[in-house]
Short mmCIF file of C-alpha atoms in Angstrom, two decimals:
data_model
loop_
_atom_site.label_atom_id
_atom_site.label_comp_id
_atom_site.label_asym_id
_atom_site.label_seq_id
_atom_site.Cartn_x
_atom_site.Cartn_y
_atom_site.Cartn_z
CA UNK A 551 185.37 107.25 51.90
CA UNK A 552 185.57 106.32 55.58
CA UNK A 553 182.65 104.36 56.92
CA UNK A 554 180.73 105.86 59.84
CA UNK A 555 180.69 104.00 63.13
CA UNK A 556 176.95 104.56 63.21
CA UNK A 557 175.99 104.57 59.52
CA UNK A 558 172.24 104.90 59.85
CA UNK A 559 170.18 107.39 61.78
CA UNK A 560 168.21 104.53 63.25
CA UNK A 561 171.48 103.20 64.76
CA UNK A 562 172.59 106.47 66.33
CA UNK A 563 170.54 106.09 69.51
CA UNK A 564 171.81 102.57 70.32
CA UNK A 565 175.35 103.72 69.52
CA UNK A 566 174.96 106.63 71.93
CA UNK A 567 173.66 104.30 74.63
CA UNK A 568 176.59 101.96 74.06
CA UNK A 569 179.10 104.81 74.44
CA UNK A 570 177.26 106.05 77.52
CA UNK A 571 177.34 102.58 79.05
CA UNK A 572 181.08 102.27 78.39
CA UNK A 573 181.68 105.64 80.05
CA UNK A 574 179.66 104.69 83.14
CA UNK A 575 181.46 101.34 83.35
CA UNK A 576 184.88 103.01 83.13
CA UNK A 577 183.86 105.54 85.76
CA UNK A 578 182.63 102.75 88.04
CA UNK A 579 185.82 100.75 87.57
CA UNK A 580 187.97 103.82 88.25
CA UNK A 581 186.21 104.68 91.51
CA UNK A 582 186.17 101.02 92.57
CA UNK A 583 189.92 100.87 92.00
CA UNK A 584 190.37 104.15 93.89
CA UNK A 585 188.37 102.88 96.88
CA UNK A 586 190.36 99.64 96.96
CA UNK A 587 193.65 101.53 96.69
CA UNK A 588 192.81 104.04 99.44
CA UNK A 589 191.38 101.32 101.69
CA UNK A 590 194.43 99.13 101.20
CA UNK A 591 196.74 102.06 101.96
CA UNK A 592 194.84 102.90 105.17
CA UNK A 593 194.90 99.27 106.31
CA UNK A 594 198.62 99.03 105.51
CA UNK A 595 199.41 102.19 107.49
CA UNK A 596 197.31 101.04 110.43
CA UNK A 597 198.85 97.58 110.35
CA UNK A 598 202.33 99.12 110.32
CA UNK A 599 201.32 101.25 113.29
CA UNK A 600 199.95 98.18 115.06
CA UNK A 601 203.15 96.20 114.56
CA UNK A 602 205.15 99.15 115.91
CA UNK A 603 202.85 99.56 118.93
CA UNK A 604 202.51 95.87 119.74
CA UNK A 605 205.96 94.41 120.32
CA UNK A 606 205.16 91.79 122.91
CA UNK A 607 207.49 89.19 121.38
CA UNK A 608 210.42 91.63 121.55
CA UNK A 609 209.59 92.50 125.14
CA UNK A 610 209.36 88.84 126.16
CA UNK A 611 212.68 88.04 124.45
CA UNK A 612 214.52 90.86 126.26
CA UNK A 613 213.11 89.86 129.65
CA UNK A 614 213.64 86.11 129.20
CA UNK A 615 217.21 86.55 127.94
CA UNK A 616 217.99 88.49 131.12
CA UNK A 617 216.25 85.89 133.29
CA UNK A 618 217.96 82.89 131.70
CA UNK A 619 221.39 84.51 132.17
CA UNK A 620 220.63 85.10 135.87
CA UNK A 621 220.47 88.89 135.69
CA UNK A 622 216.90 89.29 136.93
CA UNK A 623 214.35 87.23 138.85
CA UNK A 624 210.79 87.50 140.06
CA UNK A 625 207.60 85.52 140.68
CA UNK A 626 206.46 85.77 137.05
CA UNK A 627 209.77 84.78 135.41
CA UNK A 628 209.39 81.01 135.43
CA UNK A 629 205.81 81.16 134.11
CA UNK A 630 206.80 83.61 131.37
CA UNK A 631 210.06 82.07 130.20
CA UNK A 632 210.08 78.35 131.16
CA UNK A 633 206.61 76.84 131.58
CA UNK A 634 205.02 79.52 129.36
CA UNK A 635 201.84 79.61 131.41
CA UNK A 636 201.91 83.41 131.29
CA UNK A 637 201.13 84.65 127.82
CA UNK A 638 200.07 87.84 126.06
CA UNK A 639 196.59 88.26 124.59
CA UNK A 640 194.96 91.35 123.09
CA UNK A 641 197.29 94.32 122.60
CA UNK A 642 196.23 97.51 124.41
CA UNK A 643 199.43 99.52 123.79
CA UNK A 644 199.13 103.21 122.92
CA UNK A 645 202.89 103.88 122.73
CA UNK A 646 205.68 101.62 121.46
CA UNK A 647 207.80 102.06 124.60
CA UNK A 648 204.91 101.14 126.94
CA UNK A 649 203.67 97.67 126.02
CA UNK A 650 200.28 96.70 127.45
CA UNK A 651 198.37 93.46 126.89
CA UNK A 652 195.47 91.52 128.23
CA UNK A 653 197.01 88.27 129.40
CA UNK A 654 196.42 84.96 131.10
CA UNK A 655 198.58 83.65 133.95
CA UNK A 656 197.60 80.06 134.55
CA UNK A 657 193.83 80.34 134.86
CA UNK A 658 193.85 83.96 136.02
CA UNK A 659 193.23 86.90 133.68
CA UNK A 660 195.52 89.89 134.08
CA UNK A 661 197.05 92.90 132.38
CA UNK A 662 200.71 92.56 131.35
CA UNK A 663 202.86 95.68 131.08
CA UNK A 664 206.40 95.86 129.78
CA UNK A 665 208.76 98.75 129.11
CA UNK A 666 210.67 98.99 125.85
CA UNK A 667 213.73 101.10 125.10
CA UNK A 668 213.35 104.86 125.04
CA UNK A 669 215.32 107.98 124.29
CA UNK A 670 218.06 108.79 126.76
CA UNK A 671 216.98 112.39 127.32
CA UNK A 672 214.04 113.48 129.42
CA UNK A 673 211.41 115.42 127.54
CA UNK A 674 207.96 116.58 128.55
CA UNK A 675 206.60 115.24 125.29
CA UNK A 676 207.48 111.72 126.48
CA UNK A 677 207.44 110.00 129.83
CA UNK A 678 208.89 110.96 133.19
CA UNK A 679 210.40 107.49 133.24
CA UNK A 680 213.16 107.22 130.62
CA UNK A 681 214.45 103.70 130.06
CA UNK A 682 218.18 103.44 129.29
CA UNK A 683 218.62 100.16 127.48
CA UNK A 684 222.45 100.29 127.64
CA UNK A 685 222.47 100.19 131.46
CA UNK A 686 219.23 98.33 132.09
CA UNK A 687 219.28 96.15 135.24
CA UNK A 688 222.76 97.41 136.16
CA UNK A 689 221.79 98.16 139.79
CA UNK A 690 222.35 96.98 142.41
CA UNK A 691 225.73 95.47 141.60
CA UNK A 692 227.04 92.15 142.84
CA UNK A 693 228.25 92.44 146.42
CA UNK A 694 225.65 95.06 147.42
CA UNK A 695 224.35 94.29 150.90
CA UNK A 696 220.68 94.44 151.86
CA UNK A 697 221.40 97.49 154.00
CA UNK A 698 223.06 99.26 151.08
CA UNK A 699 220.11 98.40 148.84
CA UNK A 700 217.72 99.83 151.43
CA UNK A 701 219.75 103.05 151.42
CA UNK A 702 219.52 103.19 147.61
CA UNK A 703 215.76 102.77 147.74
CA UNK A 704 215.45 105.37 150.51
CA UNK A 705 217.41 107.94 148.46
CA UNK A 706 215.24 107.26 145.43
CA UNK A 707 212.06 107.76 147.45
CA UNK A 708 213.40 110.93 148.98
CA UNK A 709 214.01 112.35 145.48
CA UNK A 710 210.59 111.24 144.20
CA UNK A 711 208.37 111.81 147.25
CA UNK A 712 210.22 114.39 149.29
CA UNK A 713 211.74 114.11 152.76
CA UNK A 714 209.02 112.39 154.78
CA UNK A 715 209.32 110.73 158.15
CA UNK A 716 207.61 107.47 157.17
CA UNK A 717 209.83 106.64 154.18
CA UNK A 718 211.59 103.79 156.08
CA UNK A 719 208.22 102.03 156.33
CA UNK A 720 207.83 102.25 152.56
CA UNK A 721 211.36 100.89 152.05
CA UNK A 722 210.51 97.84 154.16
CA UNK A 723 207.28 97.37 152.21
CA UNK A 724 209.24 97.39 148.95
CA UNK A 725 211.62 94.72 150.26
CA UNK A 726 208.63 92.54 151.13
CA UNK A 727 207.27 92.93 147.59
CA UNK A 728 210.73 92.33 146.07
CA UNK A 729 211.00 88.97 147.83
CA UNK A 730 209.03 87.26 145.08
CA UNK A 731 209.58 83.66 146.23
CA UNK A 732 208.82 84.60 149.86
CA UNK A 733 211.92 82.86 151.22
CA UNK A 734 212.71 85.75 153.55
CA UNK A 735 215.66 86.96 151.46
CA UNK A 736 215.96 89.31 148.48
CA UNK A 737 218.28 87.82 145.87
CA UNK A 738 220.39 89.96 143.54
CA UNK A 739 218.07 89.14 140.62
CA UNK A 740 215.01 90.14 142.63
CA UNK A 741 216.73 93.35 143.76
CA UNK A 742 217.59 94.26 140.14
CA UNK A 743 213.96 93.69 139.12
CA UNK A 744 212.66 95.75 142.04
CA UNK A 745 215.07 98.62 141.30
CA UNK A 746 213.99 98.75 137.65
CA UNK A 747 210.31 98.68 138.65
CA UNK A 748 210.74 101.46 141.20
CA UNK A 749 211.66 103.83 138.38
CA UNK A 750 208.05 103.44 137.18
CA UNK A 751 205.48 105.64 138.88
CA UNK A 752 202.63 103.20 138.29
CA UNK A 753 204.41 100.36 140.08
CA UNK A 754 205.29 102.61 143.02
CA UNK A 755 201.69 103.80 143.28
CA UNK A 756 200.37 100.21 143.17
CA UNK A 757 202.58 99.31 146.11
CA UNK A 758 201.63 102.43 148.09
CA UNK A 759 197.88 101.97 147.45
CA UNK A 760 197.85 98.17 147.46
CA UNK A 761 195.07 98.03 150.08
CA UNK A 762 192.82 100.55 148.32
CA UNK A 763 189.71 99.35 146.52
CA UNK A 764 190.20 101.19 143.24
CA UNK A 765 193.86 100.34 142.67
CA UNK A 766 194.50 97.16 140.65
CA UNK A 767 196.41 94.50 142.60
CA UNK A 768 199.95 93.53 141.63
CA UNK A 769 200.03 89.84 140.64
CA UNK A 770 203.74 89.44 139.90
CA UNK A 771 206.78 90.72 138.01
CA UNK A 772 209.92 89.74 136.13
CA UNK A 773 212.46 92.45 135.49
CA UNK A 774 210.42 95.54 134.70
CA UNK A 775 207.60 93.48 133.23
CA UNK A 776 204.71 93.24 135.67
CA UNK A 777 201.26 91.68 135.78
CA UNK A 778 198.35 93.45 137.41
CA UNK A 779 194.75 92.59 138.16
CA UNK A 780 192.47 92.42 135.13
CA UNK A 781 189.52 94.78 134.74
CA UNK A 782 186.38 93.58 132.94
CA UNK A 783 185.64 96.94 131.30
CA UNK A 784 188.74 98.81 130.21
CA UNK A 785 187.17 102.18 129.44
CA UNK A 786 184.84 104.43 131.38
CA UNK A 787 182.24 104.26 128.62
CA UNK A 788 181.74 103.20 125.04
CA UNK A 789 182.28 99.90 123.31
CA UNK A 790 185.44 98.28 122.05
CA UNK A 791 185.52 97.89 118.28
CA UNK A 792 188.12 96.30 115.98
CA UNK A 793 190.62 98.89 114.79
CA UNK A 794 189.65 98.32 111.13
CA UNK A 795 186.07 99.44 111.91
CA UNK A 796 187.30 102.36 114.04
CA UNK A 797 189.02 103.79 110.92
CA UNK A 798 185.74 104.48 109.18
CA UNK A 799 183.75 105.92 112.12
CA UNK A 800 183.65 109.77 112.27
CA UNK A 801 184.76 111.17 115.63
CA UNK A 802 181.42 112.92 116.24
CA UNK A 803 179.48 109.71 115.63
CA UNK A 804 181.95 107.83 117.82
CA UNK A 805 181.26 110.21 120.72
CA UNK A 806 177.54 109.66 120.29
CA UNK A 807 178.11 105.90 120.35
CA UNK A 808 180.16 106.26 123.53
CA UNK A 809 177.33 108.09 125.25
CA UNK A 810 174.80 105.55 123.98
CA UNK A 811 176.69 102.49 125.20
CA UNK A 812 177.04 103.44 128.86
CA UNK A 813 175.66 101.75 131.97
CA UNK A 814 172.40 102.94 133.50
CA UNK A 815 172.60 106.23 135.40
CA UNK A 816 172.69 104.67 138.92
CA UNK A 817 175.59 102.49 137.80
CA UNK A 818 177.36 105.50 136.30
CA UNK A 819 176.87 107.28 139.62
CA UNK A 820 178.50 104.35 141.47
CA UNK A 821 181.47 104.40 139.07
CA UNK A 822 181.77 108.18 139.53
CA UNK A 823 181.83 107.77 143.33
CA UNK A 824 184.70 105.33 142.85
CA UNK A 825 186.67 107.95 140.90
CA UNK A 826 186.05 110.53 143.62
CA UNK A 827 187.27 108.03 146.22
CA UNK A 828 190.42 107.37 144.18
CA UNK A 829 191.06 111.13 144.03
CA UNK A 830 190.89 111.08 147.84
CA UNK A 831 193.39 108.18 147.92
CA UNK A 832 196.05 110.08 145.96
CA UNK A 833 195.35 113.48 147.55
CA UNK A 834 197.70 113.81 150.50
CA UNK A 835 198.08 110.05 150.85
CA UNK A 836 200.39 108.32 153.34
CA UNK A 837 203.50 109.16 151.28
CA UNK A 838 202.62 112.54 149.82
CA UNK A 839 200.45 113.92 147.07
CA UNK A 840 200.25 112.40 143.58
CA UNK A 841 199.07 114.36 140.54
CA UNK A 842 196.76 112.83 137.95
CA UNK A 843 198.19 114.10 134.67
CA UNK A 844 195.98 112.21 132.23
CA UNK A 845 192.40 111.77 133.41
CA UNK A 846 190.71 110.29 130.38
CA UNK A 847 188.06 107.64 129.86
CA UNK A 848 190.55 105.14 128.42
CA UNK A 849 192.55 105.12 131.67
CA UNK A 850 189.56 104.23 133.85
CA UNK A 851 187.61 100.98 133.95
CA UNK A 852 185.21 99.11 136.17
CA UNK A 853 184.38 95.55 137.18
CA UNK A 854 181.15 93.58 136.89
CA UNK A 855 179.91 95.16 140.14
CA UNK A 856 180.48 98.66 138.68
CA UNK A 857 183.30 99.46 141.09
CA UNK A 858 185.85 101.78 139.50
CA UNK A 859 189.28 100.27 138.78
CA UNK A 860 192.21 102.20 137.38
CA UNK A 861 193.45 100.73 134.10
CA UNK A 862 196.50 102.92 133.46
CA UNK A 863 198.25 104.93 136.20
CA UNK A 864 201.50 105.72 134.36
CA UNK A 865 200.65 109.42 134.21
CA UNK A 866 199.95 109.69 137.94
CA UNK A 867 203.16 111.19 139.30
CA UNK A 868 204.48 112.32 142.68
CA UNK A 869 203.94 116.05 143.11
CA UNK A 870 207.46 116.59 144.47
CA UNK A 871 208.99 114.79 141.50
CA UNK A 872 207.00 116.78 138.93
CA UNK A 873 207.79 120.12 140.57
CA UNK A 874 211.51 119.40 140.52
CA UNK A 875 211.43 118.39 136.87
CA UNK A 876 209.29 121.23 135.55
CA UNK A 877 210.58 124.19 137.51
CA UNK A 878 212.96 126.48 135.64
CA UNK A 879 212.07 124.81 132.35
CA UNK A 880 212.39 127.33 129.50
CA UNK A 881 209.05 128.44 128.08
CA UNK A 882 207.52 130.88 125.64
CA UNK A 883 203.95 130.43 126.84
CA UNK A 884 201.86 128.33 129.23
CA UNK A 885 201.62 125.67 126.50
CA UNK A 886 205.29 124.81 127.14
CA UNK A 887 204.55 124.02 130.79
CA UNK A 888 202.41 120.89 130.43
CA UNK A 889 203.01 117.27 131.40
CA UNK A 890 200.68 114.61 130.07
CA UNK A 891 197.44 116.29 129.09
CA UNK A 892 196.22 117.63 132.43
CA UNK A 893 199.16 118.82 134.58
CA UNK A 894 199.71 122.45 133.71
CA UNK A 895 201.76 125.18 135.32
CA UNK A 896 202.19 128.76 134.12
CA UNK A 897 205.03 130.42 132.26
CA UNK A 898 206.66 133.31 134.12
CA UNK A 899 207.10 135.85 131.34
CA UNK A 900 209.64 137.87 133.31
CA UNK A 901 212.08 134.95 133.53
CA UNK A 902 210.70 132.79 130.65
CA UNK A 903 210.69 129.82 133.03
CA UNK A 904 207.90 127.47 134.08
CA UNK A 905 206.62 127.85 137.61
CA UNK A 906 206.37 124.74 139.77
CA UNK A 907 202.77 125.06 141.02
CA UNK A 908 200.20 122.99 139.09
CA UNK A 909 197.16 125.12 138.31
CA UNK A 910 194.29 122.62 138.55
CA UNK A 911 193.86 120.03 141.33
CA UNK A 912 193.00 116.40 140.65
CA UNK A 913 189.38 116.83 141.75
CA UNK A 914 188.68 119.60 139.22
CA UNK A 915 190.05 117.43 136.41
CA UNK A 916 187.97 114.46 137.54
CA UNK A 917 184.80 116.59 137.62
CA UNK A 918 185.53 117.85 134.11
CA UNK A 919 185.56 114.25 132.90
CA UNK A 920 182.43 113.33 134.87
CA UNK A 921 180.34 116.34 133.81
CA UNK A 922 178.87 114.92 130.57
CA UNK A 923 179.05 111.37 131.91
CA UNK A 924 176.80 112.14 134.89
CA UNK A 925 174.52 114.84 133.49
CA UNK A 926 173.36 112.69 130.58
CA UNK A 927 170.36 110.77 131.89
CA UNK A 928 170.55 112.29 135.38
CA UNK A 929 167.25 112.20 137.34
CA UNK A 930 165.40 115.50 136.94
CA UNK A 931 165.06 116.06 140.69
CA UNK A 932 168.83 116.27 141.23
CA UNK A 933 170.07 117.43 137.82
CA UNK A 934 170.19 121.14 138.67
CA UNK A 935 172.01 120.60 141.98
CA UNK A 936 174.37 118.06 140.39
CA UNK A 937 175.25 120.47 137.59
CA UNK A 938 175.86 123.27 140.07
CA UNK A 939 178.19 121.13 142.19
CA UNK A 940 180.11 119.82 139.16
CA UNK A 941 180.76 123.35 137.86
CA UNK A 942 181.89 124.48 141.33
CA UNK A 943 184.24 121.51 141.35
CA UNK A 944 185.65 122.29 137.88
CA UNK A 945 186.36 125.88 139.01
CA UNK A 946 188.70 124.72 141.81
CA UNK A 947 192.23 126.15 141.61
CA UNK A 948 195.30 125.04 143.53
CA UNK A 949 196.24 128.64 144.31
CA UNK A 950 192.85 129.54 145.80
CA UNK A 951 192.69 130.40 149.48
CA UNK A 952 191.51 127.51 151.66
CA UNK A 953 191.69 125.20 148.63
CA UNK A 954 192.03 122.08 150.76
CA UNK A 955 188.88 122.92 152.73
CA UNK A 956 186.94 123.65 149.53
CA UNK A 957 188.33 120.46 147.98
CA UNK A 958 187.07 118.31 150.85
CA UNK A 959 183.71 120.08 151.04
CA UNK A 960 182.94 119.78 147.31
CA UNK A 961 184.11 116.16 147.16
CA UNK A 962 181.98 115.12 150.14
CA UNK A 963 178.93 117.03 148.83
CA UNK A 964 179.18 115.29 145.46
CA UNK A 965 179.54 111.84 147.00
CA UNK A 966 176.62 112.48 149.37
CA UNK A 967 174.36 113.69 146.56
CA UNK A 968 175.10 110.63 144.41
CA UNK A 969 174.87 108.11 147.25
CA UNK A 970 171.52 109.47 148.43
CA UNK A 971 170.07 108.95 144.98
CA UNK A 972 171.33 105.40 144.44
CA UNK A 973 171.57 103.99 147.98
CA UNK A 974 168.15 102.32 147.76
CA UNK A 975 168.54 100.92 144.26
CA UNK A 976 169.75 97.47 143.20
CA UNK A 977 172.65 99.13 141.37
CA UNK A 978 174.21 100.39 144.59
#
């Protein structure tokens, strides 16, 4: 006769408790293992993504190989490749083909940007600036005269910016920038670096707006790697957290944190005025109009005096260039006629082609971003008027009659309203 595991009635209760304890322990161990497994998998995936996004060593090797073989030259080459006094710090890259790092050049902080290889075709899901690794730094060729190089640059500007009378001035400005060692001559290596950089809209815009307050200053370049002025705060609002912590923060809670960790309202108003001034800088500037195709908080920063500084201008493109690239593009709906996140045209259903006219002007997109930023914590005496002006600004359309007059009027009214409120505070 088989013996019972719990032979006596007086033992049944302890036996039950023992079985219950074993079950709870197994359940605890299972869920602990599951949490460890899922957490490890998430960290592995994120680490793999990080290593794909952050390829600074590869970028440096490509550039330095070209420099050491005499293909390219520039003011940052020796520091990057020989003395190694220019080095990469924290990775800020959001795409593998656009490397972005906080860096140090000697004793000066800066932002280092480098282009990696990219697909050979042009697609509106990627950049307007395809990099062709197989022919990189192939122009100008040996034997090209300075005059011929100037003609090359002029033709490029004409295609990007349109036929404008002051393009020769811009060509001369580019040659001054290209002369990295300031010896009065542009070497072949410097010309190859300059030509590669001129394919990048951000570099071109930095040169055009080099005297403007809200454009980061160019510190140097080597090939199509360039170093720009550092910005203390690299996002319009919020706090920077390690990516491991970011994984476990819900998006709704993250937005609340962003709104919580913002400067005081007068300082936000000063930053907002800076953005409005930058919109003025790119709206019908000295070499044509530029379109801001990704106005998001991560692309805007500010310094310790709360002056706005642009962090990423790669999606600010010449209007002429964008129109040429998007017109006659096949489309099924308006969703097929978008560049970046903010430059939208309409789909002509009769021809199934994208039209060339961008629907929303830069100012309307800037006001959309600033709406929640400025209204939260706004002084009660101006909140109603501020809200009214912001919504009028958001409603601006490029196709509206007298758009330019409305654009200037709304922009000036907003700046005046904000300045009046903060002009007598310490934050101004």
